[in-house]
Amino acid sequence: MINNCDRSAWIHGGECNCPNRLEPRKKAFRFVLLGAPGVGKGTLAALLSEKLKICQLATGDIFRNLKQLPEEELTPALKTSLEHMLRGELVPDDIVIEVVRDRMKCLNCPAGFILDGFPRTLKQAEALDEMLAELNIELDAVINLEMPIDKIIERLGARRICKICGAVYNLVNRRPKIDGKCDHCGGELYQREDDKPESIRVRMDIYNKLTTPLIEYYSKKGKLLTIDATIEVYGVYNEIKRILDSDGYMPPL
Ligand code: AMP
């Protein structure tokens, strides 16, 4: 998948130079992706981003990027975030909300957005509602990807990511052509610190406790679209298109 968006404004803060902002379009799409770690939110976000020419805004990318920053650039709040992330725990709500607020112009993009990994708690969902109300925009849908837990654990343990371009592989069902190397750019593949078994268990417990209530929250608002994520990503895209896109704004695969 070719991801055309330049997410530097999202990941690092600052000005946006993303070509998606300028792309002529009939409709903006504003999605939130929900689903336990490992259900394929990132893969779906990348496909939606490519097809609809909108940016994938993943809060996990912001926090992972902190690892690259020199110590002196980390504020106390960002240092705390990094420590939580490396333990597989959620970053405290106040910090995440402030980080997203600092990047509110990405939410206000004329292209729309795909929020991946935010909100993750009720407090974050309420904060997002406030931000959208301030911008006078609404979500099109909250896409909830569902998958049985044993399948999720198997997938997460086998996930590998390219150090250079971020492409995602799976040693079970999406192997790279050459072991340990990215098919797209030849970059080295690595396993995320929080995809190791000890962290996976912590992340699943947290998801069940804190994020599952969002399903009811968005269902009550009439925004929830639950999809079986055991089917491959193109099937998920077609399902979203079938249900949400009666006007035909989403391009076919
Ligand atoms: P992800 O790639 O979405 O699984 O995020 C990786 C890590 O970043 C998580 O395990 C958390 O430590 C942190 N993180 C990302 N998004 C959030 C969020 N919305 N709330 C709290 N922590 C987050």
PDB file of C-alpha atoms and ligand atoms in Angstrom:
ATOM      1  CA  MET A   1       0.000   0.000   0.000  1.00  0.00           C
ATOM      2  CA  ILE A   2       1.273   3.445  -0.829  1.00  0.00           C
ATOM      3  CA  ASN A   3       0.639   5.813   1.983  1.00  0.00           C
ATOM      4  CA  ASN A   4       0.699   9.273   0.519  1.00  0.00           C
ATOM      5  CA  CYS A   5       0.323  11.221   3.701  1.00  0.00           C
ATOM      6  CA  ASP A   6       3.077  13.209   5.317  1.00  0.00           C
ATOM      7  CA  ARG A   7       2.329  12.783   8.969  1.00  0.00           C
ATOM      8  CA  SER A   8       5.165  14.912  10.295  1.00  0.00           C
ATOM      9  CA  ALA A   9       2.719  17.511  11.643  1.00  0.00           C
ATOM     10  CA  TRP A  10       0.941  14.742  13.531  1.00  0.00           C
ATOM     11  CA  ILE A  11       4.016  12.915  14.765  1.00  0.00           C
ATOM     12  CA  HIS A  12       6.314  15.835  15.540  1.00  0.00           C
ATOM     13  CA  GLY A  13       3.863  18.764  15.775  1.00  0.00           C
ATOM     14  CA  GLY A  14       4.358  21.904  13.635  1.00  0.00           C
ATOM     15  CA  GLU A  15       3.255  22.772  10.125  1.00  0.00           C
ATOM     16  CA  CYS A  16       1.439  20.367   7.801  1.00  0.00           C
ATOM     17  CA  ASN A  17       2.796  19.836   4.279  1.00  0.00           C
ATOM     18  CA  CYS A  18       0.664  16.857   3.464  1.00  0.00           C
ATOM     19  CA  PRO A  19      -0.465  16.503  -0.188  1.00  0.00           C
ATOM     20  CA  ASN A  20      -3.758  15.008   1.052  1.00  0.00           C
ATOM     21  CA  ARG A  21      -4.778  18.442   2.375  1.00  0.00           C
ATOM     22  CA  LEU A  22      -4.725  19.817  -1.190  1.00  0.00           C
ATOM     23  CA  GLU A  23      -6.297  16.858  -2.967  1.00  0.00           C
ATOM     24  CA  PRO A  24      -9.661  17.901  -4.538  1.00  0.00           C
ATOM     25  CA  ARG A  25     -12.499  15.890  -3.013  1.00  0.00           C
ATOM     26  CA  LYS A  26     -16.282  15.743  -2.778  1.00  0.00           C
ATOM     27  CA  LYS A  27     -16.364  14.549   0.795  1.00  0.00           C
ATOM     28  CA  ALA A  28     -14.151  14.488   3.876  1.00  0.00           C
ATOM     29  CA  PHE A  29     -14.094  11.190   5.782  1.00  0.00           C
ATOM     30  CA  ARG A  30     -13.700  11.208   9.544  1.00  0.00           C
ATOM     31  CA  PHE A  31     -13.227   7.820  11.117  1.00  0.00           C
ATOM     32  CA  VAL A  32     -12.197   6.467  14.486  1.00  0.00           C
ATOM     33  CA  LEU A  33     -10.842   2.910  14.515  1.00  0.00           C
ATOM     34  CA  LEU A  34     -11.544   0.810  17.593  1.00  0.00           C
ATOM     35  CA  GLY A  35     -10.310  -2.684  18.285  1.00  0.00           C
ATOM     36  CA  ALA A  36      -7.926  -4.533  20.568  1.00  0.00           C
ATOM     37  CA  PRO A  37      -4.209  -4.377  19.779  1.00  0.00           C
ATOM     38  CA  GLY A  38      -3.430  -6.749  16.923  1.00  0.00           C
ATOM     39  CA  VAL A  39      -6.824  -6.804  15.174  1.00  0.00           C
ATOM     40  CA  GLY A  40      -5.399  -4.953  12.182  1.00  0.00           C
ATOM     41  CA  LYS A  41      -6.338  -1.317  12.840  1.00  0.00           C
ATOM     42  CA  GLY A  42      -3.018  -0.124  11.413  1.00  0.00           C
ATOM     43  CA  THR A  43      -3.386  -2.198   8.230  1.00  0.00           C
ATOM     44  CA  LEU A  44      -6.951  -1.012   7.672  1.00  0.00           C
ATOM     45  CA  ALA A  45      -5.928   2.588   8.406  1.00  0.00           C
ATOM     46  CA  ALA A  46      -3.163   2.348   5.797  1.00  0.00           C
ATOM     47  CA  LEU A  47      -5.617   1.015   3.181  1.00  0.00           C
ATOM     48  CA  LEU A  48      -8.245   3.675   3.952  1.00  0.00           C
ATOM     49  CA  SER A  49      -5.510   6.296   3.878  1.00  0.00           C
ATOM     50  CA  GLU A  50      -4.300   5.184   0.462  1.00  0.00           C
ATOM     51  CA  LYS A  51      -7.759   4.800  -1.106  1.00  0.00           C
ATOM     52  CA  LEU A  52      -9.404   7.893   0.371  1.00  0.00           C
ATOM     53  CA  LYS A  53      -6.281  10.085   0.505  1.00  0.00           C
ATOM     54  CA  ILE A  54      -6.668  10.966   4.141  1.00  0.00           C
ATOM     55  CA  CYS A  55      -4.133  10.719   6.939  1.00  0.00           C
ATOM     56  CA  GLN A  56      -3.815   7.948   9.470  1.00  0.00           C
ATOM     57  CA  LEU A  57      -3.432   9.665  12.816  1.00  0.00           C
ATOM     58  CA  ALA A  58      -2.054   7.078  15.210  1.00  0.00           C
ATOM     59  CA  THR A  59      -1.293   8.261  18.734  1.00  0.00           C
ATOM     60  CA  GLY A  60       0.998   5.204  19.126  1.00  0.00           C
ATOM     61  CA  ASP A  61       3.260   6.675  16.400  1.00  0.00           C
ATOM     62  CA  ILE A  62       3.623   9.890  18.381  1.00  0.00           C
ATOM     63  CA  PHE A  63       4.654   8.071  21.544  1.00  0.00           C
ATOM     64  CA  ARG A  64       6.924   5.586  19.753  1.00  0.00           C
ATOM     65  CA  ASN A  65       8.710   8.499  18.071  1.00  0.00           C
ATOM     66  CA  LEU A  66       9.705   9.794  21.508  1.00  0.00           C
ATOM     67  CA  LYS A  67      12.295   7.023  21.643  1.00  0.00           C
ATOM     68  CA  GLN A  68      14.227   8.751  18.837  1.00  0.00           C
ATOM     69  CA  LEU A  69      14.364  12.116  20.597  1.00  0.00           C
ATOM     70  CA  PRO A  70      17.393  13.223  22.586  1.00  0.00           C
ATOM     71  CA  GLU A  71      16.783  13.187  26.346  1.00  0.00           C
ATOM     72  CA  GLU A  72      16.924  17.008  26.605  1.00  0.00           C
ATOM     73  CA  GLU A  73      13.976  17.408  24.204  1.00  0.00           C
ATOM     74  CA  LEU A  74      11.655  15.348  26.407  1.00  0.00           C
ATOM     75  CA  THR A  75       9.453  17.310  28.792  1.00  0.00           C
ATOM     76  CA  PRO A  76       8.636  15.581  32.104  1.00  0.00           C
ATOM     77  CA  ALA A  77       5.184  14.670  30.669  1.00  0.00           C
ATOM     78  CA  LEU A  78       6.747  13.094  27.583  1.00  0.00           C
ATOM     79  CA  LYS A  79       9.274  11.159  29.697  1.00  0.00           C
ATOM     80  CA  THR A  80       6.374   9.776  31.729  1.00  0.00           C
ATOM     81  CA  SER A  81       4.592   8.815  28.473  1.00  0.00           C
ATOM     82  CA  LEU A  82       7.617   6.924  27.230  1.00  0.00           C
ATOM     83  CA  GLU A  83       7.955   4.974  30.486  1.00  0.00           C
ATOM     84  CA  HIS A  84       4.282   3.957  30.374  1.00  0.00           C
ATOM     85  CA  MET A  85       4.521   2.966  26.733  1.00  0.00           C
ATOM     86  CA  LEU A  86       7.598   0.806  27.233  1.00  0.00           C
ATOM     87  CA  ARG A  87       5.805  -1.079  30.016  1.00  0.00           C
ATOM     88  CA  GLY A  88       2.840  -1.707  27.692  1.00  0.00           C
ATOM     89  CA  GLU A  89       0.589   0.537  29.798  1.00  0.00           C
ATOM     90  CA  LEU A  90      -1.583   3.388  28.619  1.00  0.00           C
ATOM     91  CA  VAL A  91      -0.174   6.898  28.794  1.00  0.00           C
ATOM     92  CA  PRO A  92      -2.190   8.975  31.322  1.00  0.00           C
ATOM     93  CA  ASP A  93      -5.330  10.562  29.833  1.00  0.00           C
ATOM     94  CA  ASP A  94      -4.347  14.163  30.555  1.00  0.00           C
ATOM     95  CA  ILE A  95      -1.091  13.810  28.651  1.00  0.00           C
ATOM     96  CA  VAL A  96      -2.645  12.044  25.640  1.00  0.00           C
ATOM     97  CA  ILE A  97      -5.459  14.580  25.440  1.00  0.00           C
ATOM     98  CA  GLU A  98      -2.987  17.466  25.541  1.00  0.00           C
ATOM     99  CA  VAL A  99      -0.847  15.845  22.856  1.00  0.00           C
ATOM    100  CA  VAL A 100      -3.902  15.470  20.575  1.00  0.00           C
ATOM    101  CA  ARG A 101      -5.114  18.990  21.379  1.00  0.00           C
ATOM    102  CA  ASP A 102      -1.725  20.321  20.293  1.00  0.00           C
ATOM    103  CA  ARG A 103      -2.382  18.668  16.940  1.00  0.00           C
ATOM    104  CA  MET A 104      -6.005  19.724  16.510  1.00  0.00           C
ATOM    105  CA  LYS A 105      -5.281  21.144  13.070  1.00  0.00           C
ATOM    106  CA  CYS A 106      -4.807  17.577  11.863  1.00  0.00           C
ATOM    107  CA  LEU A 107      -8.414  16.896  12.941  1.00  0.00           C
ATOM    108  CA  ASN A 108      -9.512  19.985  11.076  1.00  0.00           C
ATOM    109  CA  CYS A 109      -7.943  18.816   7.807  1.00  0.00           C
ATOM    110  CA  PRO A 110     -10.279  19.284   4.781  1.00  0.00           C
ATOM    111  CA  ALA A 111      -9.461  15.697   3.805  1.00  0.00           C
ATOM    112  CA  GLY A 112     -10.712  14.302   7.131  1.00  0.00           C
ATOM    113  CA  PHE A 113      -8.773  11.805   9.236  1.00  0.00           C
ATOM    114  CA  ILE A 114      -8.515   8.239  10.456  1.00  0.00           C
ATOM    115  CA  LEU A 115      -7.885   8.211  14.175  1.00  0.00           C
ATOM    116  CA  ASP A 116      -6.088   5.025  15.120  1.00  0.00           C
ATOM    117  CA  GLY A 117      -5.502   4.333  18.817  1.00  0.00           C
ATOM    118  CA  PHE A 118      -7.334   7.411  20.109  1.00  0.00           C
ATOM    119  CA  PRO A 119      -9.676   7.610  21.972  1.00  0.00           C
ATOM    120  CA  ARG A 120      -8.912   4.664  24.231  1.00  0.00           C
ATOM    121  CA  THR A 121     -10.830   5.644  27.374  1.00  0.00           C
ATOM    122  CA  LEU A 122     -14.152   7.344  28.053  1.00  0.00           C
ATOM    123  CA  LYS A 123     -12.330  10.466  29.212  1.00  0.00           C
ATOM    124  CA  GLN A 124     -10.449  10.608  25.903  1.00  0.00           C
ATOM    125  CA  ALA A 125     -13.704  10.043  23.957  1.00  0.00           C
ATOM    126  CA  GLU A 126     -15.336  12.959  25.770  1.00  0.00           C
ATOM    127  CA  ALA A 127     -12.283  15.127  25.106  1.00  0.00           C
ATOM    128  CA  LEU A 128     -12.439  14.200  21.415  1.00  0.00           C
ATOM    129  CA  ASP A 129     -16.132  15.136  21.314  1.00  0.00           C
ATOM    130  CA  GLU A 130     -15.245  18.545  22.745  1.00  0.00           C
ATOM    131  CA  MET A 131     -12.494  19.094  20.176  1.00  0.00           C
ATOM    132  CA  LEU A 132     -14.801  18.108  17.282  1.00  0.00           C
ATOM    133  CA  ALA A 133     -17.563  20.370  18.600  1.00  0.00           C
ATOM    134  CA  GLU A 134     -15.081  23.275  18.759  1.00  0.00           C
ATOM    135  CA  LEU A 135     -14.166  22.581  15.141  1.00  0.00           C
ATOM    136  CA  ASN A 136     -17.822  22.136  14.212  1.00  0.00           C
ATOM    137  CA  ILE A 137     -17.266  18.727  12.638  1.00  0.00           C
ATOM    138  CA  GLU A 138     -18.649  15.227  13.251  1.00  0.00           C
ATOM    139  CA  LEU A 139     -17.365  11.697  12.958  1.00  0.00           C
ATOM    140  CA  ASP A 140     -18.721   9.677  10.037  1.00  0.00           C
ATOM    141  CA  ALA A 141     -18.282   6.411  11.900  1.00  0.00           C
ATOM    142  CA  VAL A 142     -16.434   4.575  14.617  1.00  0.00           C
ATOM    143  CA  ILE A 143     -15.255   1.346  13.038  1.00  0.00           C
ATOM    144  CA  ASN A 144     -14.994  -1.388  15.641  1.00  0.00           C
ATOM    145  CA  LEU A 145     -12.867  -4.335  14.494  1.00  0.00           C
ATOM    146  CA  GLU A 146     -13.744  -7.578  16.283  1.00  0.00           C
ATOM    147  CA  MET A 147     -11.584 -10.709  16.588  1.00  0.00           C
ATOM    148  CA  PRO A 148     -11.393 -13.668  19.020  1.00  0.00           C
ATOM    149  CA  ILE A 149      -8.700 -13.227  21.665  1.00  0.00           C
ATOM    150  CA  ASP A 150      -6.603 -16.334  20.831  1.00  0.00           C
ATOM    151  CA  LYS A 151      -6.288 -15.127  17.264  1.00  0.00           C
ATOM    152  CA  ILE A 152      -5.184 -11.684  18.458  1.00  0.00           C
ATOM    153  CA  ILE A 153      -2.431 -13.101  20.660  1.00  0.00           C
ATOM    154  CA  GLU A 154      -1.123 -15.264  17.819  1.00  0.00           C
ATOM    155  CA  ARG A 155      -1.074 -12.292  15.458  1.00  0.00           C
ATOM    156  CA  LEU A 156       0.638  -9.858  17.813  1.00  0.00           C
ATOM    157  CA  GLY A 157       3.458 -12.252  18.647  1.00  0.00           C
ATOM    158  CA  ALA A 158       4.164 -12.699  14.931  1.00  0.00           C
ATOM    159  CA  ARG A 159       4.012  -8.996  13.990  1.00  0.00           C
ATOM    160  CA  ARG A 160       7.176  -7.367  12.608  1.00  0.00           C
ATOM    161  CA  ILE A 161       7.612  -3.767  11.490  1.00  0.00           C
ATOM    162  CA  CYS A 162      10.060  -2.069   9.145  1.00  0.00           C
ATOM    163  CA  LYS A 163      12.436   0.288  10.973  1.00  0.00           C
ATOM    164  CA  ILE A 164      12.512   2.646   7.991  1.00  0.00           C
ATOM    165  CA  CYS A 165       9.070   2.859   6.348  1.00  0.00           C
ATOM    166  CA  GLY A 166       6.868   1.357   9.080  1.00  0.00           C
ATOM    167  CA  ALA A 167       5.381  -1.364   6.799  1.00  0.00           C
ATOM    168  CA  VAL A 168       3.783  -4.123   8.881  1.00  0.00           C
ATOM    169  CA  TYR A 169       4.428  -7.863   8.335  1.00  0.00           C
ATOM    170  CA  ASN A 170       3.240 -11.006  10.041  1.00  0.00           C
ATOM    171  CA  LEU A 171       5.421 -14.103  10.270  1.00  0.00           C
ATOM    172  CA  VAL A 172       2.302 -16.309  10.028  1.00  0.00           C
ATOM    173  CA  ASN A 173       0.261 -14.833   7.198  1.00  0.00           C
ATOM    174  CA  ARG A 174       2.129 -11.868   5.709  1.00  0.00           C
ATOM    175  CA  ARG A 175       5.811 -12.862   5.591  1.00  0.00           C
ATOM    176  CA  PRO A 176       8.410 -10.611   3.936  1.00  0.00           C
ATOM    177  CA  LYS A 177       9.954 -12.046   0.765  1.00  0.00           C
ATOM    178  CA  ILE A 178      13.407 -12.072   2.419  1.00  0.00           C
ATOM    179  CA  ASP A 179      13.546 -12.919   6.132  1.00  0.00           C
ATOM    180  CA  GLY A 180      14.066  -9.851   8.316  1.00  0.00           C
ATOM    181  CA  LYS A 181      13.955  -7.373   5.400  1.00  0.00           C
ATOM    182  CA  CYS A 182      11.204  -5.040   4.216  1.00  0.00           C
ATOM    183  CA  ASP A 183       9.785  -5.806   0.748  1.00  0.00           C
ATOM    184  CA  HIS A 184       9.301  -2.094  -0.007  1.00  0.00           C
ATOM    185  CA  CYS A 185      12.542  -0.453   1.136  1.00  0.00           C
ATOM    186  CA  GLY A 186      14.857  -3.240   2.319  1.00  0.00           C
ATOM    187  CA  GLY A 187      14.754  -1.839   5.884  1.00  0.00           C
ATOM    188  CA  GLU A 188      15.390  -4.096   8.851  1.00  0.00           C
ATOM    189  CA  LEU A 189      12.276  -5.604  10.465  1.00  0.00           C
ATOM    190  CA  TYR A 190      11.864  -5.456  14.241  1.00  0.00           C
ATOM    191  CA  GLN A 191       9.426  -6.608  16.900  1.00  0.00           C
ATOM    192  CA  ARG A 192       7.810  -3.808  18.871  1.00  0.00           C
ATOM    193  CA  GLU A 193       8.827  -3.774  22.522  1.00  0.00           C
ATOM    194  CA  ASP A 194       5.145  -3.891  23.505  1.00  0.00           C
ATOM    195  CA  ASP A 195       4.420  -6.883  21.197  1.00  0.00           C
ATOM    196  CA  LYS A 196       6.468  -9.143  23.463  1.00  0.00           C
ATOM    197  CA  PRO A 197       4.364 -11.650  25.465  1.00  0.00           C
ATOM    198  CA  GLU A 198       4.575  -9.883  28.877  1.00  0.00           C
ATOM    199  CA  SER A 199       3.395  -6.595  27.363  1.00  0.00           C
ATOM    200  CA  ILE A 200       0.703  -8.230  25.209  1.00  0.00           C
ATOM    201  CA  ARG A 201      -1.067  -9.552  28.301  1.00  0.00           C
ATOM    202  CA  VAL A 202      -0.947  -6.143  29.996  1.00  0.00           C
ATOM    203  CA  ARG A 203      -2.292  -4.442  26.861  1.00  0.00           C
ATOM    204  CA  MET A 204      -5.180  -6.906  26.462  1.00  0.00           C
ATOM    205  CA  ASP A 205      -6.260  -6.463  30.095  1.00  0.00           C
ATOM    206  CA  ILE A 206      -6.145  -2.705  29.713  1.00  0.00           C
ATOM    207  CA  TYR A 207      -8.139  -2.844  26.497  1.00  0.00           C
ATOM    208  CA  ASN A 208     -10.880  -4.934  28.049  1.00  0.00           C
ATOM    209  CA  LYS A 209     -11.160  -2.695  31.082  1.00  0.00           C
ATOM    210  CA  LEU A 210     -10.779   0.781  29.597  1.00  0.00           C
ATOM    211  CA  THR A 211     -11.545   0.704  25.891  1.00  0.00           C
ATOM    212  CA  THR A 212     -14.445  -1.763  25.697  1.00  0.00           C
ATOM    213  CA  PRO A 213     -16.822   0.831  27.305  1.00  0.00           C
ATOM    214  CA  LEU A 214     -16.286   2.989  24.199  1.00  0.00           C
ATOM    215  CA  ILE A 215     -18.226   0.440  22.165  1.00  0.00           C
ATOM    216  CA  GLU A 216     -21.356   1.253  24.139  1.00  0.00           C
ATOM    217  CA  TYR A 217     -20.531   4.974  24.177  1.00  0.00           C
ATOM    218  CA  TYR A 218     -20.403   5.200  20.387  1.00  0.00           C
ATOM    219  CA  SER A 219     -23.217   2.736  19.885  1.00  0.00           C
ATOM    220  CA  LYS A 220     -25.529   5.033  21.867  1.00  0.00           C
ATOM    221  CA  LYS A 221     -24.472   7.902  19.631  1.00  0.00           C
ATOM    222  CA  GLY A 222     -25.397   5.827  16.562  1.00  0.00           C
ATOM    223  CA  LYS A 223     -21.834   5.998  15.226  1.00  0.00           C
ATOM    224  CA  LEU A 224     -20.669   2.416  15.772  1.00  0.00           C
ATOM    225  CA  LEU A 225     -19.959   0.089  12.877  1.00  0.00           C
ATOM    226  CA  THR A 226     -18.762  -3.343  14.052  1.00  0.00           C
ATOM    227  CA  ILE A 227     -16.899  -5.476  11.504  1.00  0.00           C
ATOM    228  CA  ASP A 228     -15.472  -9.010  11.661  1.00  0.00           C
ATOM    229  CA  ALA A 229     -11.710  -8.475  11.457  1.00  0.00           C
ATOM    230  CA  THR A 230     -10.839 -12.121  10.816  1.00  0.00           C
ATOM    231  CA  ILE A 231     -11.558 -11.521   7.130  1.00  0.00           C
ATOM    232  CA  GLU A 232      -8.688  -9.971   5.176  1.00  0.00           C
ATOM    233  CA  VAL A 233      -8.331  -6.206   5.018  1.00  0.00           C
ATOM    234  CA  TYR A 234      -9.768  -5.797   1.499  1.00  0.00           C
ATOM    235  CA  GLY A 235     -12.931  -7.585   2.648  1.00  0.00           C
ATOM    236  CA  VAL A 236     -13.149  -5.187   5.585  1.00  0.00           C
ATOM    237  CA  TYR A 237     -12.806  -2.205   3.225  1.00  0.00           C
ATOM    238  CA  ASN A 238     -15.581  -3.524   0.974  1.00  0.00           C
ATOM    239  CA  GLU A 239     -17.815  -4.065   3.969  1.00  0.00           C
ATOM    240  CA  ILE A 240     -17.266  -0.486   5.173  1.00  0.00           C
ATOM    241  CA  LYS A 241     -17.968   0.802   1.674  1.00  0.00           C
ATOM    242  CA  ARG A 242     -21.125  -1.292   1.368  1.00  0.00           C
ATOM    243  CA  ILE A 243     -22.527  -0.052   4.677  1.00  0.00           C
ATOM    244  CA  LEU A 244     -21.399   3.579   4.775  1.00  0.00           C
ATOM    245  CA  ASP A 245     -20.985   4.674   1.211  1.00  0.00           C
ATOM    246  CA  SER A 246     -24.389   4.691  -0.431  1.00  0.00           C
ATOM    247  CA  ASP A 247     -23.367   7.835  -2.379  1.00  0.00           C
ATOM    248  CA  GLY A 248     -20.316   6.152  -3.909  1.00  0.00           C
ATOM    249  CA  TYR A 249     -17.625   8.522  -2.611  1.00  0.00           C
ATOM    250  CA  MET A 250     -15.300   5.711  -1.561  1.00  0.00           C
ATOM    251  CA  PRO A 251     -13.359   4.370  -4.572  1.00  0.00           C
ATOM    252  CA  PRO A 252     -13.562   0.640  -5.312  1.00  0.00           C
ATOM    253  CA  LEU A 253     -10.503  -1.469  -4.513  1.00  0.00           C
TER     254      LEU A 253
HETATM  255  P1  AMP B   1      -0.578   1.593  19.731  1.00  0.00           P
HETATM  256  O1  AMP B   1       0.397   1.600  18.608  1.00  0.00           O
HETATM  257  O2  AMP B   1      -1.844   2.305  19.414  1.00  0.00           O
HETATM  258  O3  AMP B   1      -0.803   0.227  20.308  1.00  0.00           O
HETATM  259  O4  AMP B   1       0.110   2.471  20.895  1.00  0.00           O
HETATM  260  C1  AMP B   1       1.353   2.107  21.472  1.00  0.00           C
HETATM  261  C2  AMP B   1       1.420   2.632  22.901  1.00  0.00           C
HETATM  262  O5  AMP B   1       1.311   4.083  22.902  1.00  0.00           O
HETATM  263  C3  AMP B   1       0.290   2.170  23.804  1.00  0.00           C
HETATM  264  O6  AMP B   1       0.544   0.884  24.357  1.00  0.00           O
HETATM  265  C4  AMP B   1       0.294   3.259  24.848  1.00  0.00           C
HETATM  266  O7  AMP B   1       1.372   3.138  25.745  1.00  0.00           O
HETATM  267  C5  AMP B   1       0.547   4.505  24.020  1.00  0.00           C
HETATM  268  N1  AMP B   1      -0.731   5.078  23.528  1.00  0.00           N
HETATM  269  C6  AMP B   1      -1.100   5.245  22.221  1.00  0.00           C
HETATM  270  N2  AMP B   1      -2.308   5.814  22.146  1.00  0.00           N
HETATM  271  C7  AMP B   1      -2.741   5.986  23.413  1.00  0.00           C
HETATM  272  C8  AMP B   1      -3.934   6.504  23.984  1.00  0.00           C
HETATM  273  N3  AMP B   1      -4.939   6.944  23.210  1.00  0.00           N
HETATM  274  N4  AMP B   1      -4.044   6.520  25.326  1.00  0.00           N
HETATM  275  C9  AMP B   1      -3.043   6.093  26.118  1.00  0.00           C
HETATM  276  N5  AMP B   1      -1.897   5.564  25.647  1.00  0.00           N
HETATM  277  C10 AMP B   1      -1.734   5.522  24.299  1.00  0.00           C
END
